[in-house]
Amino acid sequence: LYLQGKNNIYFRQYTKAEEKLRACLEKESGFAPALTDMSMLLYRKMNYEEALLFAKKALSINTYDPAANYYYGLINKKLGKQTDAVDGFDIATQSEEYRTPAFTELAKCYFSATGTDNEKAIHYAQKALLYNQQNTDALQVLAVAYRLQGKKEAALNILDRIATYDPINCFV
């Protein structure tokens, strides 16, 4: 059931995937990969409260599950729980698969948390760029953070870099 649900996710048949994953969890309520995938599906459906329950259950089984931590972070970010979101993203950075998106989300969190913690936002955006030089989201955080710091030349260089990777980017 889990593999059928996972295949449905790959084919973007999310309703079928949810049915299969729920059936899987009826048989084995503690199957962490199914719990994590359910949290992802419910996050995509914008059902954040229920998604958080699945992510928390997956994390109660394996606190260091990178996927569960990443979705835990995304869900909490949507729910306005900044500290919990940062905790999830921090742990997700330990995984190669989630490192770049987790660092990018950390940069966004620190940039938007107070609007004044530009140094941490820059730090995490640069870490995200270590693993993906063309990470447009991280580059955009850098461009705005540099502009707010009065580093016009650095901000313009970042904008030029974004334009190189994505010539029709509206942000530029």
Short mmCIF file of N, CA and C in Angstrom, two decimals:
data_model
loop_
_atom_site.label_atom_id
_atom_site.label_comp_id
_atom_site.label_asym_id
_atom_site.label_seq_id
_atom_site.Cartn_x
_atom_site.Cartn_y
_atom_site.Cartn_z
N LEU A 1 0.83 -1.21 0.00
CA LEU A 1 0.00 0.00 0.00
C LEU A 1 0.86 1.26 0.00
N TYR A 2 1.95 1.20 0.80
CA TYR A 2 2.83 2.37 0.84
C TYR A 2 3.45 2.62 -0.53
N LEU A 3 3.96 1.56 -1.17
CA LEU A 3 4.59 1.73 -2.47
C LEU A 3 3.60 2.19 -3.53
N GLN A 4 2.37 1.70 -3.44
CA GLN A 4 1.35 2.18 -4.38
C GLN A 4 1.09 3.67 -4.14
N GLY A 5 1.01 4.07 -2.88
CA GLY A 5 0.81 5.48 -2.56
C GLY A 5 1.98 6.33 -3.05
N LYS A 6 3.19 5.83 -2.84
CA LYS A 6 4.39 6.55 -3.27
C LYS A 6 4.41 6.70 -4.80
N ASN A 7 4.05 5.63 -5.51
CA ASN A 7 3.98 5.72 -6.97
C ASN A 7 2.93 6.73 -7.41
N ASN A 8 1.80 6.76 -6.72
CA ASN A 8 0.77 7.75 -7.05
C ASN A 8 1.29 9.17 -6.84
N ILE A 9 2.12 9.37 -5.82
CA ILE A 9 2.71 10.69 -5.60
C ILE A 9 3.60 11.05 -6.79
N TYR A 10 4.42 10.09 -7.24
CA TYR A 10 5.31 10.34 -8.38
C TYR A 10 4.52 10.72 -9.63
N PHE A 11 3.35 10.12 -9.79
CA PHE A 11 2.52 10.42 -10.96
C PHE A 11 1.53 11.56 -10.71
N ARG A 12 1.69 12.22 -9.56
CA ARG A 12 0.86 13.37 -9.17
C ARG A 12 -0.62 13.03 -9.09
N GLN A 13 -0.88 11.82 -8.68
CA GLN A 13 -2.26 11.39 -8.43
C GLN A 13 -2.46 11.44 -6.91
N TYR A 14 -2.59 12.64 -6.39
CA TYR A 14 -2.53 12.86 -4.96
C TYR A 14 -3.72 12.30 -4.20
N THR A 15 -4.89 12.29 -4.80
CA THR A 15 -6.07 11.72 -4.13
C THR A 15 -5.89 10.22 -3.94
N LYS A 16 -5.45 9.55 -4.99
CA LYS A 16 -5.20 8.11 -4.89
C LYS A 16 -4.06 7.83 -3.89
N ALA A 17 -3.05 8.67 -3.92
CA ALA A 17 -1.92 8.49 -3.00
C ALA A 17 -2.40 8.59 -1.55
N GLU A 18 -3.23 9.57 -1.28
CA GLU A 18 -3.74 9.73 0.09
C GLU A 18 -4.55 8.51 0.51
N GLU A 19 -5.38 7.99 -0.40
CA GLU A 19 -6.17 6.79 -0.08
C GLU A 19 -5.26 5.62 0.27
N LYS A 20 -4.23 5.39 -0.54
CA LYS A 20 -3.32 4.27 -0.30
C LYS A 20 -2.53 4.45 0.99
N LEU A 21 -2.08 5.67 1.23
CA LEU A 21 -1.30 5.91 2.45
C LEU A 21 -2.17 5.77 3.70
N ARG A 22 -3.40 6.23 3.62
CA ARG A 22 -4.31 6.06 4.77
C ARG A 22 -4.58 4.57 5.01
N ALA A 23 -4.74 3.82 3.93
CA ALA A 23 -4.95 2.37 4.08
C ALA A 23 -3.71 1.72 4.69
N CYS A 24 -2.56 2.16 4.28
CA CYS A 24 -1.30 1.65 4.83
C CYS A 24 -1.23 1.95 6.33
N LEU A 25 -1.60 3.15 6.70
CA LEU A 25 -1.52 3.55 8.11
C LEU A 25 -2.59 2.89 8.96
N GLU A 26 -3.69 2.46 8.35
CA GLU A 26 -4.69 1.68 9.09
C GLU A 26 -4.10 0.33 9.49
N LYS A 27 -3.30 -0.25 8.61
CA LYS A 27 -2.68 -1.55 8.90
C LYS A 27 -1.49 -1.40 9.85
N GLU A 28 -0.69 -0.34 9.65
CA GLU A 28 0.50 -0.12 10.47
C GLU A 28 0.60 1.37 10.77
N SER A 29 0.02 1.77 11.89
CA SER A 29 -0.10 3.20 12.22
C SER A 29 1.24 3.86 12.51
N GLY A 30 2.29 3.09 12.72
CA GLY A 30 3.58 3.67 13.04
C GLY A 30 4.59 3.57 11.91
N PHE A 31 4.13 3.41 10.68
CA PHE A 31 5.05 3.30 9.55
C PHE A 31 5.50 4.71 9.16
N ALA A 32 6.70 5.07 9.61
CA ALA A 32 7.19 6.45 9.49
C ALA A 32 7.20 7.00 8.06
N PRO A 33 7.66 6.25 7.05
CA PRO A 33 7.63 6.83 5.70
C PRO A 33 6.22 7.21 5.23
N ALA A 34 5.23 6.42 5.59
CA ALA A 34 3.85 6.75 5.21
C ALA A 34 3.37 7.98 5.98
N LEU A 35 3.76 8.08 7.24
CA LEU A 35 3.39 9.26 8.03
C LEU A 35 3.98 10.54 7.43
N THR A 36 5.24 10.44 7.03
CA THR A 36 5.91 11.60 6.44
C THR A 36 5.24 11.99 5.12
N ASP A 37 4.96 11.01 4.28
CA ASP A 37 4.32 11.31 3.00
C ASP A 37 2.90 11.86 3.19
N MET A 38 2.22 11.37 4.21
CA MET A 38 0.89 11.93 4.50
C MET A 38 1.00 13.40 4.93
N SER A 39 2.02 13.71 5.72
CA SER A 39 2.19 15.10 6.13
C SER A 39 2.46 15.98 4.91
N MET A 40 3.23 15.46 3.95
CA MET A 40 3.51 16.21 2.73
C MET A 40 2.23 16.42 1.91
N LEU A 41 1.45 15.35 1.75
CA LEU A 41 0.21 15.47 0.97
C LEU A 41 -0.77 16.45 1.61
N LEU A 42 -0.90 16.37 2.92
CA LEU A 42 -1.83 17.27 3.61
C LEU A 42 -1.33 18.70 3.61
N TYR A 43 -0.02 18.88 3.64
CA TYR A 43 0.56 20.22 3.49
C TYR A 43 0.19 20.78 2.12
N ARG A 44 0.32 19.95 1.08
CA ARG A 44 -0.03 20.39 -0.27
C ARG A 44 -1.51 20.75 -0.38
N LYS A 45 -2.36 20.07 0.41
CA LYS A 45 -3.80 20.36 0.42
C LYS A 45 -4.14 21.56 1.31
N MET A 46 -3.12 22.14 1.93
CA MET A 46 -3.27 23.26 2.86
C MET A 46 -4.07 22.87 4.10
N ASN A 47 -4.01 21.60 4.45
CA ASN A 47 -4.63 21.11 5.68
C ASN A 47 -3.52 21.02 6.72
N TYR A 48 -3.08 22.18 7.20
CA TYR A 48 -1.86 22.26 8.00
C TYR A 48 -1.97 21.60 9.36
N GLU A 49 -3.10 21.73 10.01
CA GLU A 49 -3.24 21.15 11.35
C GLU A 49 -3.12 19.63 11.31
N GLU A 50 -3.82 18.99 10.37
CA GLU A 50 -3.74 17.54 10.26
C GLU A 50 -2.35 17.11 9.78
N ALA A 51 -1.77 17.88 8.87
CA ALA A 51 -0.42 17.58 8.38
C ALA A 51 0.58 17.60 9.53
N LEU A 52 0.41 18.56 10.44
CA LEU A 52 1.31 18.66 11.58
C LEU A 52 1.21 17.43 12.48
N LEU A 53 0.00 16.91 12.64
CA LEU A 53 -0.16 15.70 13.45
C LEU A 53 0.63 14.53 12.88
N PHE A 54 0.58 14.36 11.55
CA PHE A 54 1.32 13.27 10.91
C PHE A 54 2.83 13.50 11.01
N ALA A 55 3.26 14.73 10.82
CA ALA A 55 4.69 15.03 10.92
C ALA A 55 5.19 14.78 12.35
N LYS A 56 4.42 15.19 13.33
CA LYS A 56 4.82 14.98 14.73
C LYS A 56 4.89 13.49 15.06
N LYS A 57 3.94 12.73 14.54
CA LYS A 57 3.96 11.29 14.81
C LYS A 57 5.19 10.64 14.16
N ALA A 58 5.51 11.06 12.94
CA ALA A 58 6.71 10.53 12.27
C ALA A 58 7.96 10.90 13.07
N LEU A 59 7.99 12.12 13.60
CA LEU A 59 9.15 12.55 14.38
C LEU A 59 9.22 11.87 15.74
N SER A 60 8.07 11.44 16.25
CA SER A 60 8.10 10.71 17.52
C SER A 60 8.72 9.33 17.35
N ILE A 61 8.69 8.83 16.13
CA ILE A 61 9.31 7.54 15.82
C ILE A 61 10.79 7.72 15.51
N ASN A 62 11.12 8.76 14.72
CA ASN A 62 12.52 9.05 14.39
C ASN A 62 12.69 10.56 14.39
N THR A 63 13.25 11.07 15.46
CA THR A 63 13.42 12.51 15.63
C THR A 63 14.27 13.14 14.54
N TYR A 64 15.16 12.36 13.95
CA TYR A 64 16.10 12.92 12.98
C TYR A 64 15.75 12.58 11.53
N ASP A 65 14.51 12.18 11.28
CA ASP A 65 14.07 11.91 9.92
C ASP A 65 14.10 13.22 9.13
N PRO A 66 14.96 13.32 8.11
CA PRO A 66 15.09 14.60 7.41
C PRO A 66 13.82 15.05 6.70
N ALA A 67 13.12 14.15 6.05
CA ALA A 67 11.90 14.53 5.33
C ALA A 67 10.83 14.99 6.32
N ALA A 68 10.64 14.25 7.39
CA ALA A 68 9.64 14.63 8.39
C ALA A 68 9.99 15.99 9.00
N ASN A 69 11.27 16.23 9.25
CA ASN A 69 11.68 17.52 9.80
C ASN A 69 11.46 18.65 8.80
N TYR A 70 11.74 18.39 7.54
CA TYR A 70 11.54 19.43 6.52
C TYR A 70 10.06 19.80 6.43
N TYR A 71 9.19 18.80 6.36
CA TYR A 71 7.76 19.11 6.28
C TYR A 71 7.24 19.70 7.58
N TYR A 72 7.79 19.25 8.70
CA TYR A 72 7.46 19.85 9.99
C TYR A 72 7.79 21.35 9.96
N GLY A 73 8.94 21.68 9.38
CA GLY A 73 9.32 23.08 9.26
C GLY A 73 8.38 23.86 8.35
N LEU A 74 8.08 23.30 7.18
CA LEU A 74 7.17 23.99 6.25
C LEU A 74 5.79 24.22 6.86
N ILE A 75 5.29 23.19 7.52
CA ILE A 75 3.95 23.29 8.12
C ILE A 75 3.94 24.35 9.21
N ASN A 76 4.92 24.30 10.08
CA ASN A 76 4.97 25.28 11.17
C ASN A 76 5.19 26.69 10.65
N LYS A 77 5.92 26.83 9.56
CA LYS A 77 6.09 28.15 8.96
C LYS A 77 4.74 28.70 8.51
N LYS A 78 3.93 27.84 7.89
CA LYS A 78 2.59 28.27 7.45
C LYS A 78 1.69 28.60 8.64
N LEU A 79 1.89 27.89 9.75
CA LEU A 79 1.07 28.13 10.94
C LEU A 79 1.58 29.29 11.78
N GLY A 80 2.67 29.92 11.34
CA GLY A 80 3.21 31.07 12.06
C GLY A 80 4.04 30.71 13.28
N LYS A 81 4.46 29.46 13.37
CA LYS A 81 5.28 29.01 14.51
C LYS A 81 6.74 29.00 14.05
N GLN A 82 7.34 30.17 14.09
CA GLN A 82 8.68 30.38 13.54
C GLN A 82 9.74 29.52 14.22
N THR A 83 9.71 29.45 15.54
CA THR A 83 10.73 28.70 16.27
C THR A 83 10.67 27.22 15.92
N ASP A 84 9.47 26.66 15.86
CA ASP A 84 9.32 25.25 15.50
C ASP A 84 9.77 25.01 14.06
N ALA A 85 9.46 25.96 13.18
CA ALA A 85 9.88 25.82 11.79
C ALA A 85 11.40 25.78 11.69
N VAL A 86 12.07 26.69 12.40
CA VAL A 86 13.53 26.73 12.37
C VAL A 86 14.10 25.43 12.91
N ASP A 87 13.51 24.89 13.98
CA ASP A 87 13.98 23.61 14.54
C ASP A 87 13.92 22.50 13.49
N GLY A 88 12.82 22.41 12.78
CA GLY A 88 12.67 21.38 11.76
C GLY A 88 13.67 21.55 10.63
N PHE A 89 13.82 22.77 10.15
CA PHE A 89 14.75 23.01 9.05
C PHE A 89 16.20 22.75 9.48
N ASP A 90 16.53 23.12 10.72
CA ASP A 90 17.89 22.87 11.22
C ASP A 90 18.26 21.39 11.12
N ILE A 91 17.36 20.53 11.54
CA ILE A 91 17.65 19.10 11.51
C ILE A 91 17.65 18.58 10.07
N ALA A 92 16.77 19.12 9.24
CA ALA A 92 16.70 18.67 7.85
C ALA A 92 17.98 18.99 7.07
N THR A 93 18.73 19.99 7.51
CA THR A 93 19.98 20.35 6.81
C THR A 93 21.03 19.25 6.90
N GLN A 94 20.85 18.30 7.82
CA GLN A 94 21.81 17.21 7.97
C GLN A 94 21.73 16.20 6.83
N SER A 95 20.67 16.27 6.06
CA SER A 95 20.46 15.35 4.94
C SER A 95 20.86 16.00 3.64
N GLU A 96 21.56 15.27 2.82
CA GLU A 96 21.96 15.81 1.52
C GLU A 96 20.74 16.17 0.66
N GLU A 97 19.72 15.35 0.75
CA GLU A 97 18.51 15.57 -0.06
C GLU A 97 17.79 16.86 0.30
N TYR A 98 17.75 17.19 1.58
CA TYR A 98 16.99 18.36 2.03
C TYR A 98 17.86 19.55 2.42
N ARG A 99 19.18 19.43 2.27
CA ARG A 99 20.10 20.47 2.73
C ARG A 99 19.83 21.81 2.05
N THR A 100 19.80 21.85 0.75
CA THR A 100 19.61 23.12 0.05
C THR A 100 18.25 23.75 0.34
N PRO A 101 17.15 23.01 0.21
CA PRO A 101 15.87 23.66 0.51
C PRO A 101 15.74 24.05 1.98
N ALA A 102 16.33 23.28 2.88
CA ALA A 102 16.24 23.62 4.30
C ALA A 102 17.04 24.89 4.60
N PHE A 103 18.25 25.00 4.05
CA PHE A 103 19.03 26.23 4.25
C PHE A 103 18.30 27.43 3.64
N THR A 104 17.68 27.23 2.49
CA THR A 104 16.93 28.32 1.86
C THR A 104 15.77 28.75 2.75
N GLU A 105 15.05 27.78 3.29
CA GLU A 105 13.93 28.12 4.17
C GLU A 105 14.41 28.79 5.46
N LEU A 106 15.56 28.37 5.97
CA LEU A 106 16.12 29.04 7.15
C LEU A 106 16.45 30.50 6.83
N ALA A 107 17.02 30.74 5.65
CA ALA A 107 17.32 32.12 5.24
C ALA A 107 16.03 32.95 5.19
N LYS A 108 14.99 32.37 4.62
CA LYS A 108 13.71 33.09 4.55
C LYS A 108 13.14 33.34 5.94
N CYS A 109 13.24 32.33 6.81
CA CYS A 109 12.73 32.48 8.18
C CYS A 109 13.43 33.62 8.90
N TYR A 110 14.74 33.64 8.85
CA TYR A 110 15.48 34.68 9.56
C TYR A 110 15.29 36.04 8.92
N PHE A 111 15.08 36.07 7.62
CA PHE A 111 14.84 37.35 6.96
C PHE A 111 13.47 37.90 7.34
N SER A 112 12.47 37.03 7.38
CA SER A 112 11.11 37.51 7.63
C SER A 112 10.77 37.56 9.10
N ALA A 113 11.54 36.89 9.96
CA ALA A 113 11.19 36.83 11.38
C ALA A 113 11.13 38.22 12.01
N THR A 114 12.16 38.98 11.83
CA THR A 114 12.18 40.30 12.43
C THR A 114 12.33 41.38 11.38
N GLY A 115 12.78 40.97 10.22
CA GLY A 115 13.06 41.95 9.18
C GLY A 115 14.40 42.63 9.40
N THR A 116 15.03 42.32 10.53
CA THR A 116 16.30 42.97 10.83
C THR A 116 17.43 41.97 11.01
N ASP A 117 17.16 40.68 10.99
CA ASP A 117 18.20 39.68 11.19
C ASP A 117 18.81 39.29 9.85
N ASN A 118 19.30 40.30 9.15
CA ASN A 118 19.84 40.08 7.81
C ASN A 118 21.10 39.23 7.83
N GLU A 119 21.90 39.33 8.88
CA GLU A 119 23.15 38.58 8.92
C GLU A 119 22.90 37.07 8.90
N LYS A 120 21.93 36.61 9.70
CA LYS A 120 21.60 35.18 9.68
C LYS A 120 20.98 34.78 8.36
N ALA A 121 20.14 35.65 7.82
CA ALA A 121 19.52 35.36 6.52
C ALA A 121 20.60 35.22 5.45
N ILE A 122 21.57 36.12 5.46
CA ILE A 122 22.67 36.05 4.49
C ILE A 122 23.49 34.78 4.70
N HIS A 123 23.76 34.47 5.96
CA HIS A 123 24.54 33.28 6.29
C HIS A 123 23.89 32.01 5.71
N TYR A 124 22.59 31.85 5.95
CA TYR A 124 21.91 30.63 5.48
C TYR A 124 21.70 30.64 3.97
N ALA A 125 21.48 31.80 3.39
CA ALA A 125 21.35 31.87 1.93
C ALA A 125 22.67 31.46 1.27
N GLN A 126 23.78 31.92 1.84
CA GLN A 126 25.09 31.54 1.29
C GLN A 126 25.35 30.05 1.47
N LYS A 127 24.90 29.49 2.59
CA LYS A 127 25.06 28.04 2.78
C LYS A 127 24.23 27.27 1.74
N ALA A 128 23.03 27.75 1.45
CA ALA A 128 22.20 27.11 0.44
C ALA A 128 22.89 27.16 -0.92
N LEU A 129 23.56 28.26 -1.20
CA LEU A 129 24.24 28.42 -2.49
C LEU A 129 25.49 27.55 -2.61
N LEU A 130 26.03 27.10 -1.49
CA LEU A 130 27.18 26.18 -1.55
C LEU A 130 26.80 24.88 -2.23
N TYR A 131 25.54 24.50 -2.07
CA TYR A 131 25.08 23.21 -2.60
C TYR A 131 24.30 23.35 -3.90
N ASN A 132 23.89 24.57 -4.23
CA ASN A 132 23.19 24.82 -5.49
C ASN A 132 23.40 26.28 -5.86
N GLN A 133 24.35 26.53 -6.74
CA GLN A 133 24.71 27.90 -7.11
C GLN A 133 23.59 28.65 -7.82
N GLN A 134 22.63 27.91 -8.38
CA GLN A 134 21.55 28.56 -9.12
C GLN A 134 20.25 28.63 -8.32
N ASN A 135 20.34 28.54 -7.02
CA ASN A 135 19.16 28.58 -6.15
C ASN A 135 18.60 30.01 -6.15
N THR A 136 17.61 30.22 -6.98
CA THR A 136 17.05 31.56 -7.17
C THR A 136 16.46 32.12 -5.88
N ASP A 137 15.79 31.29 -5.09
CA ASP A 137 15.21 31.79 -3.85
C ASP A 137 16.28 32.32 -2.91
N ALA A 138 17.38 31.58 -2.77
CA ALA A 138 18.47 32.02 -1.90
C ALA A 138 19.10 33.31 -2.45
N LEU A 139 19.26 33.38 -3.76
CA LEU A 139 19.82 34.58 -4.37
C LEU A 139 18.92 35.79 -4.15
N GLN A 140 17.61 35.59 -4.20
CA GLN A 140 16.68 36.69 -3.97
C GLN A 140 16.76 37.19 -2.53
N VAL A 141 16.88 36.26 -1.58
CA VAL A 141 17.05 36.67 -0.18
C VAL A 141 18.32 37.51 -0.05
N LEU A 142 19.40 37.05 -0.67
CA LEU A 142 20.66 37.79 -0.61
C LEU A 142 20.52 39.19 -1.21
N ALA A 143 19.88 39.28 -2.36
CA ALA A 143 19.74 40.57 -3.03
C ALA A 143 19.00 41.58 -2.14
N VAL A 144 17.90 41.15 -1.54
CA VAL A 144 17.13 42.06 -0.70
C VAL A 144 17.89 42.39 0.59
N ALA A 145 18.52 41.39 1.19
CA ALA A 145 19.27 41.62 2.43
C ALA A 145 20.42 42.60 2.18
N TYR A 146 21.13 42.42 1.09
CA TYR A 146 22.22 43.35 0.77
C TYR A 146 21.69 44.76 0.52
N ARG A 147 20.57 44.84 -0.18
CA ARG A 147 19.99 46.16 -0.46
C ARG A 147 19.62 46.86 0.85
N LEU A 148 19.02 46.12 1.77
CA LEU A 148 18.62 46.71 3.05
C LEU A 148 19.82 47.10 3.91
N GLN A 149 20.94 46.45 3.69
CA GLN A 149 22.17 46.81 4.41
C GLN A 149 22.90 47.98 3.75
N GLY A 150 22.38 48.43 2.63
CA GLY A 150 23.01 49.53 1.92
C GLY A 150 24.15 49.09 1.01
N LYS A 151 24.27 47.80 0.76
CA LYS A 151 25.32 47.27 -0.11
C LYS A 151 24.77 47.15 -1.53
N LYS A 152 24.63 48.31 -2.16
CA LYS A 152 23.99 48.38 -3.47
C LYS A 152 24.73 47.57 -4.53
N GLU A 153 26.05 47.67 -4.54
CA GLU A 153 26.84 46.96 -5.54
C GLU A 153 26.68 45.44 -5.40
N ALA A 154 26.72 44.94 -4.17
CA ALA A 154 26.55 43.50 -3.94
C ALA A 154 25.15 43.05 -4.38
N ALA A 155 24.14 43.86 -4.07
CA ALA A 155 22.77 43.53 -4.46
C ALA A 155 22.64 43.49 -5.98
N LEU A 156 23.23 44.45 -6.67
CA LEU A 156 23.17 44.47 -8.13
C LEU A 156 23.91 43.28 -8.74
N ASN A 157 25.01 42.89 -8.14
CA ASN A 157 25.73 41.70 -8.62
C ASN A 157 24.87 40.45 -8.50
N ILE A 158 24.15 40.34 -7.40
CA ILE A 158 23.26 39.19 -7.21
C ILE A 158 22.13 39.22 -8.24
N LEU A 159 21.58 40.39 -8.50
CA LEU A 159 20.52 40.51 -9.51
C LEU A 159 21.04 40.11 -10.89
N ASP A 160 22.26 40.51 -11.22
CA ASP A 160 22.86 40.11 -12.49
C ASP A 160 23.02 38.59 -12.56
N ARG A 161 23.40 38.02 -11.44
CA ARG A 161 23.57 36.56 -11.39
C ARG A 161 22.23 35.84 -11.60
N ILE A 162 21.17 36.37 -10.97
CA ILE A 162 19.84 35.79 -11.16
C ILE A 162 19.44 35.89 -12.64
N ALA A 163 19.69 37.05 -13.23
CA ALA A 163 19.33 37.26 -14.64
C ALA A 163 20.09 36.31 -15.56
N THR A 164 21.31 35.95 -15.17
CA THR A 164 22.08 35.00 -15.96
C THR A 164 21.41 33.63 -15.96
N TYR A 165 20.93 33.21 -14.80
CA TYR A 165 20.30 31.89 -14.68
C TYR A 165 18.86 31.88 -15.20
N ASP A 166 18.18 33.01 -15.01
CA ASP A 166 16.76 33.08 -15.35
C ASP A 166 16.47 34.47 -15.95
N PRO A 167 16.70 34.63 -17.27
CA PRO A 167 16.63 35.95 -17.90
C PRO A 167 15.25 36.64 -17.80
N ILE A 168 14.18 35.89 -17.61
CA ILE A 168 12.87 36.53 -17.55
C ILE A 168 12.30 36.53 -16.12
N ASN A 169 13.18 36.44 -15.15
CA ASN A 169 12.77 36.44 -13.76
C ASN A 169 12.17 37.80 -13.39
N CYS A 170 10.94 37.81 -12.91
CA CYS A 170 10.24 39.05 -12.56
C CYS A 170 10.90 39.77 -11.40
N PHE A 171 11.54 39.03 -10.51
CA PHE A 171 12.20 39.64 -9.35
C PHE A 171 13.28 40.62 -9.80
N VAL A 172 14.04 40.24 -10.83
CA VAL A 172 15.12 41.08 -11.32
C VAL A 172 14.52 42.37 -11.88
#
